[in-house]
PDB file of C-alpha atoms in Angstrom:
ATOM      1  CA  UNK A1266      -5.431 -39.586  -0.020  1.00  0.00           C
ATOM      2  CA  UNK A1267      -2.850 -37.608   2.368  1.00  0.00           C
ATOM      3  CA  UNK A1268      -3.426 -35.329   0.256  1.00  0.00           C
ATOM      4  CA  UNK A1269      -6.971 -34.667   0.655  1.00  0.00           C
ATOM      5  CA  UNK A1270      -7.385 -35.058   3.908  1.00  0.00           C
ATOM      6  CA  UNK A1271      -4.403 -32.324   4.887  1.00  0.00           C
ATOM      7  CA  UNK A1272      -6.951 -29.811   2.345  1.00  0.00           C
ATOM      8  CA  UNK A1273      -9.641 -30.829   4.401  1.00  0.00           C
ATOM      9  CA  UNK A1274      -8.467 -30.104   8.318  1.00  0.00           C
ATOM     10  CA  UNK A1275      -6.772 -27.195   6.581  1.00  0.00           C
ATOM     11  CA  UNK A1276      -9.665 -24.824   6.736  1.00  0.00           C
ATOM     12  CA  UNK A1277     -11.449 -26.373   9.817  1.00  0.00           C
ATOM     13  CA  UNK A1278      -9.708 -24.559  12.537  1.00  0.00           C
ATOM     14  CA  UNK A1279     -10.031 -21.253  10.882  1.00  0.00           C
ATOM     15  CA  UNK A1280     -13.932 -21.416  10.645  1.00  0.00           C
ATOM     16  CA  UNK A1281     -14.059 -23.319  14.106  1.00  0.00           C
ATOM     17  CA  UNK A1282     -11.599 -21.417  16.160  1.00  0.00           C
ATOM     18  CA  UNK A1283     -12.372 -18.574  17.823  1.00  0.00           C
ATOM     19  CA  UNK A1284     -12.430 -15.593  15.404  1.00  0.00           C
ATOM     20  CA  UNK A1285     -11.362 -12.425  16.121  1.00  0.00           C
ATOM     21  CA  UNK A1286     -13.493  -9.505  15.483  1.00  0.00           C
ATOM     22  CA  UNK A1287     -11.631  -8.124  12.288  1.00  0.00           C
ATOM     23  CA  UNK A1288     -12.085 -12.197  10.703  1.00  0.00           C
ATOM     24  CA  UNK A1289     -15.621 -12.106  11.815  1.00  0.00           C
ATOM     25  CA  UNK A1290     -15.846  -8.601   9.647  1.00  0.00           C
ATOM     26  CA  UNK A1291     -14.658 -10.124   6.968  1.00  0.00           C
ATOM     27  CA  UNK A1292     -17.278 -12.940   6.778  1.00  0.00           C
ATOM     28  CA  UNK A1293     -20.227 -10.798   7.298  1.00  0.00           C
ATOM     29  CA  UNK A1294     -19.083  -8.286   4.924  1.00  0.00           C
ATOM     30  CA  UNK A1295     -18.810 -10.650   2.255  1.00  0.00           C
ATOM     31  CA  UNK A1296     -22.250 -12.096   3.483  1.00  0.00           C
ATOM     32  CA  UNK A1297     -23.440  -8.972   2.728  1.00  0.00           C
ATOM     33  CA  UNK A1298     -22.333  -8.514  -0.172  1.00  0.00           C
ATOM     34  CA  UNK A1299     -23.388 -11.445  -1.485  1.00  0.00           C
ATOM     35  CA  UNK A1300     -27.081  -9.997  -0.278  1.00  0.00           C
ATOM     36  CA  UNK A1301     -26.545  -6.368  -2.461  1.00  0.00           C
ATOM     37  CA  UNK A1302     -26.644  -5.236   1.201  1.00  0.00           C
ATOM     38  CA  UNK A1303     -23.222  -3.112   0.841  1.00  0.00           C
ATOM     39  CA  UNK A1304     -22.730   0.539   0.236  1.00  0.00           C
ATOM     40  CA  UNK A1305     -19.477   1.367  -0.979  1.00  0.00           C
ATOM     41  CA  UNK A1306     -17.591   4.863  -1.170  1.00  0.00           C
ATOM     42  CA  UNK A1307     -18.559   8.110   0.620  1.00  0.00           C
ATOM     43  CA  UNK A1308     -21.569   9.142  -1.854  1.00  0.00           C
ATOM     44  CA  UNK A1309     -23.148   5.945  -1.320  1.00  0.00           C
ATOM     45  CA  UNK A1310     -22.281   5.240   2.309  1.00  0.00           C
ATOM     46  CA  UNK A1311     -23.523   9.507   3.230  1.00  0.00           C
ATOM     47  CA  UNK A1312     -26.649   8.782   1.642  1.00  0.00           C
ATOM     48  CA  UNK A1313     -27.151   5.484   3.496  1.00  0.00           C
ATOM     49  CA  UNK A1314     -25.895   6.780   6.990  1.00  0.00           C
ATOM     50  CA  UNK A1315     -28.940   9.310   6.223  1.00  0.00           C
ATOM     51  CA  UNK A1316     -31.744   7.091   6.264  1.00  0.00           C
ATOM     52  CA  UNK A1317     -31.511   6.196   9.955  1.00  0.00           C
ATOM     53  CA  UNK A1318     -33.623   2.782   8.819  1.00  0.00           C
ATOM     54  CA  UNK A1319     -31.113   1.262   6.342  1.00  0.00           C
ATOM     55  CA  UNK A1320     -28.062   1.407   7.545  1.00  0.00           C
ATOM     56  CA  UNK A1321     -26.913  -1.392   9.964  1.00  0.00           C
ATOM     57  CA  UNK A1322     -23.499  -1.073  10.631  1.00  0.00           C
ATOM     58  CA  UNK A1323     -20.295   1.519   8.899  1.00  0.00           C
ATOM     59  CA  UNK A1324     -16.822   0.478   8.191  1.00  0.00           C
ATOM     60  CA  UNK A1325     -14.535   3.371   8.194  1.00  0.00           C
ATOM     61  CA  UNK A1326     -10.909   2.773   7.083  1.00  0.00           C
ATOM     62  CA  UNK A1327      -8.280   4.086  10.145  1.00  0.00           C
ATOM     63  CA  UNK A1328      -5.581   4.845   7.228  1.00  0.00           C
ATOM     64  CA  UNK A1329      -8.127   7.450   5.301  1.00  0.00           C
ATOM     65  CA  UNK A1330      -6.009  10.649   4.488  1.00  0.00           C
ATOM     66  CA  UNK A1331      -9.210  13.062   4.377  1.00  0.00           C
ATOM     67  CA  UNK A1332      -9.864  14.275   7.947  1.00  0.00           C
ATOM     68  CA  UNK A1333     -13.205  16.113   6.591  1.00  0.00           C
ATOM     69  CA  UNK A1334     -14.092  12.401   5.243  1.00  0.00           C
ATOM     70  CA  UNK A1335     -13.726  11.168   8.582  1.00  0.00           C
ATOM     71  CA  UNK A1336     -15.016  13.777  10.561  1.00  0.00           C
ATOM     72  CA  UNK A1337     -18.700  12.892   8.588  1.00  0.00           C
ATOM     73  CA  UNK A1338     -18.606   9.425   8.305  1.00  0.00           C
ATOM     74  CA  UNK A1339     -18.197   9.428  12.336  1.00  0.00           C
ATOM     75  CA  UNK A1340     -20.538  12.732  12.448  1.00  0.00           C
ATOM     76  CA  UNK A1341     -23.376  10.783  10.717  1.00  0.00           C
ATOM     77  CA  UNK A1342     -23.031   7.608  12.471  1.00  0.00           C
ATOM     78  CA  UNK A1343     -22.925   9.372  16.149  1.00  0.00           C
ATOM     79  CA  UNK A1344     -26.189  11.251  14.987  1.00  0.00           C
ATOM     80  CA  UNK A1345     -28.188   8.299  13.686  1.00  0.00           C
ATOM     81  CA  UNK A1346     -27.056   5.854  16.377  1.00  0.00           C
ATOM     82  CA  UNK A1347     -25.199   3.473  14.067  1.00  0.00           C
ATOM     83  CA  UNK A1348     -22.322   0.955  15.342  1.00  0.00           C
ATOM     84  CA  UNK A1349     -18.819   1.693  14.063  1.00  0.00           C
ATOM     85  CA  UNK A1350     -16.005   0.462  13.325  1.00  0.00           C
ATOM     86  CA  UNK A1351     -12.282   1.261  12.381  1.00  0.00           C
ATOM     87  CA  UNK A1352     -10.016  -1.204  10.324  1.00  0.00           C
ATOM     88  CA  UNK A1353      -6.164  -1.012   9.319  1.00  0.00           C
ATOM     89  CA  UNK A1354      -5.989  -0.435   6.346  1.00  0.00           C
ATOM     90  CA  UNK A1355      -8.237   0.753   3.008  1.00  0.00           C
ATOM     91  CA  UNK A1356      -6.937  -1.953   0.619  1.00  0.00           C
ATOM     92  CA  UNK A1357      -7.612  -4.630   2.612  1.00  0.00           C
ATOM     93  CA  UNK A1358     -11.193  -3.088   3.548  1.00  0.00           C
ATOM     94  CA  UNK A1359     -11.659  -2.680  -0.257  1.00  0.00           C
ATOM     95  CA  UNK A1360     -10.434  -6.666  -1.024  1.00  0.00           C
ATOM     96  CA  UNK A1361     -12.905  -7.409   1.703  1.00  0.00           C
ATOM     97  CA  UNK A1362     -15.580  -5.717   0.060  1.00  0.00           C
ATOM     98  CA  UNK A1363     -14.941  -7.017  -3.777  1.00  0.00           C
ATOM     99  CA  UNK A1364     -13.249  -4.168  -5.141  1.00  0.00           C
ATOM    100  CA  UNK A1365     -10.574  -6.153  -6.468  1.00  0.00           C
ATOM    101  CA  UNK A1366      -9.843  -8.923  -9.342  1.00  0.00           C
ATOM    102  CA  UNK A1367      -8.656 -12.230  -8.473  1.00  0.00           C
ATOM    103  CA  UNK A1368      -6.259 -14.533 -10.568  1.00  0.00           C
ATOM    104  CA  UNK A1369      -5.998 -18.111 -11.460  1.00  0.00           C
ATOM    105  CA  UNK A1370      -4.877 -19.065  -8.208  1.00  0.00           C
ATOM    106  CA  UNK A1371      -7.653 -17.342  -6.217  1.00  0.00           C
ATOM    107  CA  UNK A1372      -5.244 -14.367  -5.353  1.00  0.00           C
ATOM    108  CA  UNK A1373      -6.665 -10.338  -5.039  1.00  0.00           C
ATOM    109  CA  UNK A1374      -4.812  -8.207  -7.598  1.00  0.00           C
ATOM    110  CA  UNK A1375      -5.621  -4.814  -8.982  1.00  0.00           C
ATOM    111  CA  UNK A1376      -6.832  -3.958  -5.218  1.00  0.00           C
ATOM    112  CA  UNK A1377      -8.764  -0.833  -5.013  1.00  0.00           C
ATOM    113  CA  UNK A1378      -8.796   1.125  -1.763  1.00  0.00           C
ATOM    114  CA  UNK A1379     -12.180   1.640  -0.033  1.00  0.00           C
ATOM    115  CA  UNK A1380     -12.219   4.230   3.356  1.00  0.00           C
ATOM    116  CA  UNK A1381     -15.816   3.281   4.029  1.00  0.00           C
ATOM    117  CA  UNK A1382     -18.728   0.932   3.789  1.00  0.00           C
ATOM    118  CA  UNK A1383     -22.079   0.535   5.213  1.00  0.00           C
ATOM    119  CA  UNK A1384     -23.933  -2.248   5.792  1.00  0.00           C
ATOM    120  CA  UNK A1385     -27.876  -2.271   4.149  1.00  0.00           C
ATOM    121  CA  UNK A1386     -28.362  -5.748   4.296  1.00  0.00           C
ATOM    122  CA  UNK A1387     -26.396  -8.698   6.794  1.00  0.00           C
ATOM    123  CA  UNK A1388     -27.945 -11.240   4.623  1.00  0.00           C
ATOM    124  CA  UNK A1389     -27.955 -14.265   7.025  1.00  0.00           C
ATOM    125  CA  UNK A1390     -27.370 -14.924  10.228  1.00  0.00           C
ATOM    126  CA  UNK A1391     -23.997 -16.682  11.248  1.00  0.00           C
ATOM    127  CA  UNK A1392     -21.337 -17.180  14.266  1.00  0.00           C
ATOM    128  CA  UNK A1393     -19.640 -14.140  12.427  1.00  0.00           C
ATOM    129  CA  UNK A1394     -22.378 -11.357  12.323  1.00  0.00           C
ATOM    130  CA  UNK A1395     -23.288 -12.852  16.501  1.00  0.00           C
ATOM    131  CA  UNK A1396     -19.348 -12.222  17.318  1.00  0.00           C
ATOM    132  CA  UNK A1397     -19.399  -8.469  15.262  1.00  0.00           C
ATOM    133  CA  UNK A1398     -23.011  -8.022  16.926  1.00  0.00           C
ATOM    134  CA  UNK A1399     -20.973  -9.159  20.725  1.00  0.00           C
ATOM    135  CA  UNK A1400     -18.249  -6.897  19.898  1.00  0.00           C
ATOM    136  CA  UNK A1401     -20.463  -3.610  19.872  1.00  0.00           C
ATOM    137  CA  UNK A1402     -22.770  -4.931  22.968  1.00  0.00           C
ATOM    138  CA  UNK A1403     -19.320  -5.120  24.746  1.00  0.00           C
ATOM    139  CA  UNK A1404     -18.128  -2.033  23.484  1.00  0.00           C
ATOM    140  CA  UNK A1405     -21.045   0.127  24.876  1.00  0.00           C
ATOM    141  CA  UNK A1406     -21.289  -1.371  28.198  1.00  0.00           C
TER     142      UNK A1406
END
């Protein structure tokens, strides 16, 4: 019974706590993936950032070693209006996204990098998307 109940108050503080902006991107990107609301790659993500209508919200990978990739990506989303936002690191943007397998033990393997996605779709609304949602409101005041 120990047992159990140490797995259970294991992941309550996590979804609980106050989460930072980069774990609240996390949730809503896999919210949104769940949804077929996520454009992945530049071909995809250009011809999303496009349509002024569809896209919500663009990922863009700080470690991305293409400065012309960039330099659209932030082009397109200053034209259309559309939030944006910079993480780390490309593998763990691409792990966050599903490019990735996962093992036995419910670990990411065979990661593939990703340097930007859009988001279509949010799916539903949670804590997670209101914190991301905060983060920009902040951001332009």
């Amino acid at each position: 019974m120990s047992e159990g109940e140490a797995a259970e108050s294991a992941p309550a503080p996590t979804t609980e706590g106050p989460m930072d902006v980069f774990t609240a991107l996390k949730e809503v990107l896999k919210k949104a993936l769940i949804h077929d609301g996520l454009a992945r790659g530049l071909h995809e993500a250009a011809k999303v950032l496009d349509k002024r209508s569809q896209a919500r919200l663009c990922v863009l990978a700080a470690n991305c070693t293409e400065p012309a990739y960039v330099r659209l990506v932030e082009a397109l989303c200053a034209e259309h209006k559309i939030n944006l936002i910079k993480v780390p690191d490309n593998k763990q943007l691409g792990e966050w996204v599903g490019l990735c397998k996962f093992d036995k033990e419910a670990k990411a393997r065979k990661i593939v990098g990703c340097s930007c996605v859009v988001v279509k779709d949010f799916g539903e609304r949670s804590a997670a998307l209101n914190i991301v949602l905060d983060y920009f409101k902040n951001k332009q005041t």
